[in-house]
PDB file of C-alpha atoms in Angstrom:
ATOM      1  CA  MET Q   8      45.598  29.511  12.504  1.00  0.00           C
ATOM      2  CA  SER Q   9      46.226  32.758  12.699  1.00  0.00           C
ATOM      3  CA  GLU Q  10      47.650  33.206  16.807  1.00  0.00           C
ATOM      4  CA  GLU Q  11      46.535  37.166  16.053  1.00  0.00           C
ATOM      5  CA  GLN Q  12      43.638  36.173  15.009  1.00  0.00           C
ATOM      6  CA  LEU Q  13      42.502  33.961  17.741  1.00  0.00           C
ATOM      7  CA  ARG Q  14      43.492  36.013  20.658  1.00  0.00           C
ATOM      8  CA  ARG Q  15      40.929  38.900  18.775  1.00  0.00           C
ATOM      9  CA  VAL Q  16      38.318  36.177  19.347  1.00  0.00           C
ATOM     10  CA  ARG Q  17      39.180  35.214  22.768  1.00  0.00           C
ATOM     11  CA  ASP Q  18      39.966  39.208  23.826  1.00  0.00           C
ATOM     12  CA  ARG Q  19      35.981  39.210  22.409  1.00  0.00           C
ATOM     13  CA  VAL Q  20      34.607  36.704  24.586  1.00  0.00           C
ATOM     14  CA  ARG Q  21      33.271  38.169  27.737  1.00  0.00           C
ATOM     15  CA  PRO Q  22      32.638  35.992  31.328  1.00  0.00           C
ATOM     16  CA  PHE Q  23      29.515  36.435  33.686  1.00  0.00           C
ATOM     17  CA  PRO Q  24      29.978  35.419  37.001  1.00  0.00           C
ATOM     18  CA  ASP Q  25      26.515  33.841  38.227  1.00  0.00           C
ATOM     19  CA  PHE Q  26      24.061  33.908  35.644  1.00  0.00           C
ATOM     20  CA  PRO Q  27      21.724  32.686  34.767  1.00  0.00           C
ATOM     21  CA  VAL Q  28      21.944  31.136  38.320  1.00  0.00           C
ATOM     22  CA  PRO Q  29      24.557  31.313  41.359  1.00  0.00           C
ATOM     23  CA  GLY Q  30      27.808  29.119  40.599  1.00  0.00           C
ATOM     24  CA  VAL Q  31      27.608  29.374  36.507  1.00  0.00           C
ATOM     25  CA  LEU Q  32      30.843  31.370  34.562  1.00  0.00           C
ATOM     26  CA  PHE Q  33      28.464  32.615  31.609  1.00  0.00           C
ATOM     27  CA  ARG Q  34      30.586  33.144  28.673  1.00  0.00           C
ATOM     28  CA  ASP Q  35      29.538  36.110  26.454  1.00  0.00           C
ATOM     29  CA  ILE Q  36      30.120  36.297  23.009  1.00  0.00           C
ATOM     30  CA  SER Q  37      27.909  39.667  22.558  1.00  0.00           C
ATOM     31  CA  PRO Q  38      31.195  41.740  22.035  1.00  0.00           C
ATOM     32  CA  LEU Q  39      32.639  39.377  19.633  1.00  0.00           C
ATOM     33  CA  LEU Q  40      29.449  39.983  17.754  1.00  0.00           C
ATOM     34  CA  LYS Q  41      29.684  43.599  18.210  1.00  0.00           C
ATOM     35  CA  ASP Q  42      33.578  44.332  16.890  1.00  0.00           C
ATOM     36  CA  PRO Q  43      33.332  43.672  12.792  1.00  0.00           C
ATOM     37  CA  VAL Q  44      37.060  42.369  12.838  1.00  0.00           C
ATOM     38  CA  ALA Q  45      36.934  40.187  16.050  1.00  0.00           C
ATOM     39  CA  PHE Q  46      33.994  38.642  14.127  1.00  0.00           C
ATOM     40  CA  LYS Q  47      35.400  38.510  11.022  1.00  0.00           C
ATOM     41  CA  ALA Q  48      38.349  36.677  12.074  1.00  0.00           C
ATOM     42  CA  LEU Q  49      35.949  34.173  13.647  1.00  0.00           C
ATOM     43  CA  LEU Q  50      34.588  33.475  10.559  1.00  0.00           C
ATOM     44  CA  ASP Q  51      37.938  33.341   9.077  1.00  0.00           C
ATOM     45  CA  LEU Q  52      39.763  30.613  11.595  1.00  0.00           C
ATOM     46  CA  LEU Q  53      35.763  28.884  11.037  1.00  0.00           C
ATOM     47  CA  GLU Q  54      36.669  28.872   7.301  1.00  0.00           C
ATOM     48  CA  ASP Q  55      39.817  28.186   7.000  1.00  0.00           C
ATOM     49  CA  HIS Q  56      39.231  25.141   9.688  1.00  0.00           C
ATOM     50  CA  LEU Q  57      36.511  23.609   7.593  1.00  0.00           C
ATOM     51  CA  ARG Q  58      37.731  24.322   4.295  1.00  0.00           C
ATOM     52  CA  ALA Q  59      40.816  21.935   5.088  1.00  0.00           C
ATOM     53  CA  SER Q  60      38.665  19.229   7.234  1.00  0.00           C
ATOM     54  CA  PHE Q  61      35.845  18.459   4.804  1.00  0.00           C
ATOM     55  CA  PRO Q  62      36.344  18.226   0.610  1.00  0.00           C
ATOM     56  CA  LYS Q  63      32.292  18.774   0.796  1.00  0.00           C
ATOM     57  CA  ILE Q  64      29.809  20.121   2.477  1.00  0.00           C
ATOM     58  CA  ASP Q  65      26.339  20.016   2.022  1.00  0.00           C
ATOM     59  CA  PHE Q  66      24.943  22.678   4.802  1.00  0.00           C
ATOM     60  CA  ILE Q  67      25.683  24.089   7.825  1.00  0.00           C
ATOM     61  CA  ALA Q  68      23.009  23.328  10.533  1.00  0.00           C
ATOM     62  CA  GLY Q  69      22.983  26.508  13.446  1.00  0.00           C
ATOM     63  CA  LEU Q  70      21.380  25.658  16.737  1.00  0.00           C
ATOM     64  CA  ASP Q  71      18.722  28.472  18.430  1.00  0.00           C
ATOM     65  CA  SER Q  72      20.163  31.044  18.697  1.00  0.00           C
ATOM     66  CA  ARG Q  73      23.796  31.989  18.833  1.00  0.00           C
ATOM     67  CA  GLY Q  74      24.277  29.329  16.018  1.00  0.00           C
ATOM     68  CA  PHE Q  75      22.446  31.160  13.948  1.00  0.00           C
ATOM     69  CA  LEU Q  76      24.181  34.292  14.290  1.00  0.00           C
ATOM     70  CA  ILE Q  77      27.361  32.532  13.035  1.00  0.00           C
ATOM     71  CA  GLY Q  78      26.417  30.006  11.036  1.00  0.00           C
ATOM     72  CA  PRO Q  79      24.634  31.587   7.809  1.00  0.00           C
ATOM     73  CA  ALA Q  80      27.364  33.835   7.228  1.00  0.00           C
ATOM     74  CA  LEU Q  81      29.980  30.652   7.430  1.00  0.00           C
ATOM     75  CA  ALA Q  82      27.388  29.033   5.200  1.00  0.00           C
ATOM     76  CA  GLN Q  83      27.499  32.000   2.762  1.00  0.00           C
ATOM     77  CA  ARG Q  84      31.326  31.946   2.846  1.00  0.00           C
ATOM     78  CA  LEU Q  85      31.669  28.266   1.494  1.00  0.00           C
ATOM     79  CA  GLY Q  86      29.249  28.886  -0.722  1.00  0.00           C
ATOM     80  CA  ILE Q  87      26.657  26.222   1.156  1.00  0.00           C
ATOM     81  CA  GLY Q  88      22.650  26.374   2.544  1.00  0.00           C
ATOM     82  CA  PHE Q  89      21.793  26.787   6.161  1.00  0.00           C
ATOM     83  CA  VAL Q  90      20.182  24.822   8.471  1.00  0.00           C
ATOM     84  CA  LEU Q  91      17.604  25.797  11.444  1.00  0.00           C
ATOM     85  CA  ILE Q  92      17.496  23.476  14.529  1.00  0.00           C
ATOM     86  CA  ARG Q  93      14.814  25.441  16.679  1.00  0.00           C
ATOM     87  CA  LYS Q  94      13.232  25.286  19.861  1.00  0.00           C
ATOM     88  CA  LYS Q  95      10.206  23.248  20.091  1.00  0.00           C
ATOM     89  CA  GLY Q  96       6.810  25.302  18.079  1.00  0.00           C
ATOM     90  CA  LYS Q  97       9.040  27.424  15.973  1.00  0.00           C
ATOM     91  CA  LEU Q  98       8.722  25.668  12.996  1.00  0.00           C
ATOM     92  CA  PRO Q  99       6.239  25.037  10.612  1.00  0.00           C
ATOM     93  CA  GLY Q 100       4.893  22.312   8.759  1.00  0.00           C
ATOM     94  CA  PRO Q 101       5.884  18.430   9.570  1.00  0.00           C
ATOM     95  CA  THR Q 102       9.392  18.839  11.785  1.00  0.00           C
ATOM     96  CA  GLU Q 103      11.000  16.046  13.340  1.00  0.00           C
ATOM     97  CA  SER Q 104      11.355  16.726  17.506  1.00  0.00           C
ATOM     98  CA  VAL Q 105      13.652  15.748  20.045  1.00  0.00           C
ATOM     99  CA  SER Q 106      13.797  16.340  23.977  1.00  0.00           C
ATOM    100  CA  TYR Q 107      16.889  16.636  26.269  1.00  0.00           C
ATOM    101  CA  ALA Q 108      18.241  17.648  29.374  1.00  0.00           C
ATOM    102  CA  LEU Q 109      19.587  21.006  29.463  1.00  0.00           C
ATOM    103  CA  GLU Q 110      22.152  22.607  32.559  1.00  0.00           C
ATOM    104  CA  TYR Q 111      19.165  23.949  33.920  1.00  0.00           C
ATOM    105  CA  GLY Q 112      16.244  21.864  33.165  1.00  0.00           C
ATOM    106  CA  LYS Q 113      14.609  19.928  30.181  1.00  0.00           C
ATOM    107  CA  ALA Q 114      13.888  21.298  26.834  1.00  0.00           C
ATOM    108  CA  GLU Q 115      13.207  20.461  22.891  1.00  0.00           C
ATOM    109  CA  LEU Q 116      14.552  20.981  19.607  1.00  0.00           C
ATOM    110  CA  GLU Q 117      13.110  20.532  16.582  1.00  0.00           C
ATOM    111  CA  ILE Q 118      14.012  20.760  12.036  1.00  0.00           C
ATOM    112  CA  GLN Q 119      11.683  20.587   9.216  1.00  0.00           C
ATOM    113  CA  SER Q 120      11.099  16.886   8.552  1.00  0.00           C
ATOM    114  CA  ASP Q 121      12.714  18.038   4.819  1.00  0.00           C
ATOM    115  CA  ALA Q 122      15.156  19.844   5.557  1.00  0.00           C
ATOM    116  CA  VAL Q 123      18.201  17.528   4.564  1.00  0.00           C
ATOM    117  CA  GLU Q 124      18.015  14.655   2.598  1.00  0.00           C
ATOM    118  CA  PRO Q 125      19.636  11.332   3.511  1.00  0.00           C
ATOM    119  CA  GLY Q 126      23.007  11.091   3.068  1.00  0.00           C
ATOM    120  CA  GLN Q 127      23.697  15.164   3.033  1.00  0.00           C
ATOM    121  CA  LYS Q 128      26.815  16.129   4.639  1.00  0.00           C
ATOM    122  CA  ILE Q 129      26.587  18.481   7.638  1.00  0.00           C
ATOM    123  CA  VAL Q 130      28.073  20.474  10.015  1.00  0.00           C
ATOM    124  CA  ILE Q 131      26.083  21.429  13.045  1.00  0.00           C
ATOM    125  CA  ILE Q 132      27.343  24.594  14.721  1.00  0.00           C
ATOM    126  CA  ASP Q 133      26.749  26.608  18.113  1.00  0.00           C
ATOM    127  CA  ASP Q 134      28.424  28.968  20.219  1.00  0.00           C
ATOM    128  CA  LEU Q 135      28.939  27.306  22.791  1.00  0.00           C
ATOM    129  CA  LEU Q 136      29.326  23.529  24.124  1.00  0.00           C
ATOM    130  CA  ALA Q 137      28.640  23.147  28.170  1.00  0.00           C
ATOM    131  CA  THR Q 138      27.787  19.514  29.236  1.00  0.00           C
ATOM    132  CA  GLY Q 139      26.450  18.449  26.013  1.00  0.00           C
ATOM    133  CA  GLY Q 140      22.833  17.884  25.570  1.00  0.00           C
ATOM    134  CA  THR Q 141      21.955  20.470  22.880  1.00  0.00           C
ATOM    135  CA  MET Q 142      24.307  19.347  20.444  1.00  0.00           C
ATOM    136  CA  CYS Q 143      23.758  16.156  21.472  1.00  0.00           C
ATOM    137  CA  ALA Q 144      19.775  16.197  20.314  1.00  0.00           C
ATOM    138  CA  ALA Q 145      20.726  17.986  16.972  1.00  0.00           C
ATOM    139  CA  CYS Q 146      23.157  15.113  16.414  1.00  0.00           C
ATOM    140  CA  GLU Q 147      19.938  12.699  17.246  1.00  0.00           C
ATOM    141  CA  LEU Q 148      17.904  15.087  14.689  1.00  0.00           C
ATOM    142  CA  MET Q 149      20.048  14.624  12.104  1.00  0.00           C
ATOM    143  CA  LYS Q 150      20.264  10.964  12.389  1.00  0.00           C
ATOM    144  CA  ARG Q 151      16.482  10.253  12.430  1.00  0.00           C
ATOM    145  CA  LEU Q 152      16.456  12.679   9.103  1.00  0.00           C
ATOM    146  CA  LYS Q 153      19.348  10.064   7.724  1.00  0.00           C
ATOM    147  CA  ALA Q 154      22.213  13.213   7.442  1.00  0.00           C
ATOM    148  CA  GLU Q 155      25.817  12.683   7.693  1.00  0.00           C
ATOM    149  CA  ILE Q 156      27.348  14.560  10.303  1.00  0.00           C
ATOM    150  CA  LEU Q 157      30.913  15.545   9.858  1.00  0.00           C
ATOM    151  CA  GLU Q 158      31.366  17.516  12.949  1.00  0.00           C
ATOM    152  CA  CYS Q 159      29.926  19.527  15.428  1.00  0.00           C
ATOM    153  CA  LEU Q 160      31.729  23.124  15.301  1.00  0.00           C
ATOM    154  CA  VAL Q 161      31.506  25.391  18.636  1.00  0.00           C
ATOM    155  CA  VAL Q 162      33.227  29.105  19.117  1.00  0.00           C
ATOM    156  CA  ILE Q 163      33.552  28.102  22.788  1.00  0.00           C
ATOM    157  CA  GLU Q 164      34.295  24.829  24.564  1.00  0.00           C
ATOM    158  CA  LEU Q 165      33.647  24.515  28.818  1.00  0.00           C
ATOM    159  CA  LYS Q 166      35.891  21.210  29.136  1.00  0.00           C
ATOM    160  CA  LEU Q 167      35.219  20.828  32.511  1.00  0.00           C
ATOM    161  CA  LEU Q 168      31.404  20.174  32.451  1.00  0.00           C
ATOM    162  CA  LYS Q 169      32.970  16.997  29.290  1.00  0.00           C
ATOM    163  CA  GLY Q 170      30.338  18.044  26.664  1.00  0.00           C
ATOM    164  CA  SER Q 171      32.287  16.932  24.116  1.00  0.00           C
ATOM    165  CA  GLU Q 172      32.260  13.310  25.571  1.00  0.00           C
ATOM    166  CA  LYS Q 173      28.861  12.651  24.803  1.00  0.00           C
ATOM    167  CA  LEU Q 174      29.156  12.844  21.509  1.00  0.00           C
ATOM    168  CA  LYS Q 175      30.970   9.654  21.490  1.00  0.00           C
ATOM    169  CA  SER Q 176      32.127   9.005  17.827  1.00  0.00           C
ATOM    170  CA  ILE Q 177      30.464  12.147  16.199  1.00  0.00           C
ATOM    171  CA  PRO Q 178      33.460  14.334  15.332  1.00  0.00           C
ATOM    172  CA  PHE Q 179      33.736  18.027  17.391  1.00  0.00           C
ATOM    173  CA  TYR Q 180      35.868  20.790  17.261  1.00  0.00           C
ATOM    174  CA  SER Q 181      36.342  24.200  19.273  1.00  0.00           C
ATOM    175  CA  LEU Q 182      37.752  27.067  18.949  1.00  0.00           C
ATOM    176  CA  LEU Q 183      37.881  28.352  22.477  1.00  0.00           C
ATOM    177  CA  GLN Q 184      38.513  25.960  25.766  1.00  0.00           C
ATOM    178  CA  TYR Q 185      37.961  26.970  28.575  1.00  0.00           C
ATOM    179  CA  GLU Q 186      38.346  24.570  32.031  1.00  0.00           C
TER     180      GLU Q 186
END
């Protein structure tokens, strides 16, 4: 991993105290997305990690909404498809859905029932892992479709919230970690 690329990515993550509620330090990737050199560095680092870790991946599955910003570009680089995991009510056709707890309430995720076939190898991506509720819900959806989850991949992990512990035996990788 290039320390220069990692520094460039880290330097473009902006902290916002007390957002969306008092006491929360929000990690904003907007500056990272605005900077084409930093965004390319992010994609390079994630691509290198996945190529080194997994000889075969069928799909990148991205979480609504920031997983949609990184996942398709990464999938394109790997020459594979991208699958949407959306908030409830946003996908047409038959879907699978799951309810889960958020840091600030409850939510539901869903995926189209034919998004993946049993046994297909999936990497689930999002921008950030906090308490792990959203990522666990995405894993549950993939399990229902009988996909093989190779890894849950995020740009930022908030270590203090211990979200990766909820993933239990599912491999997890974060590029940046904050306490």
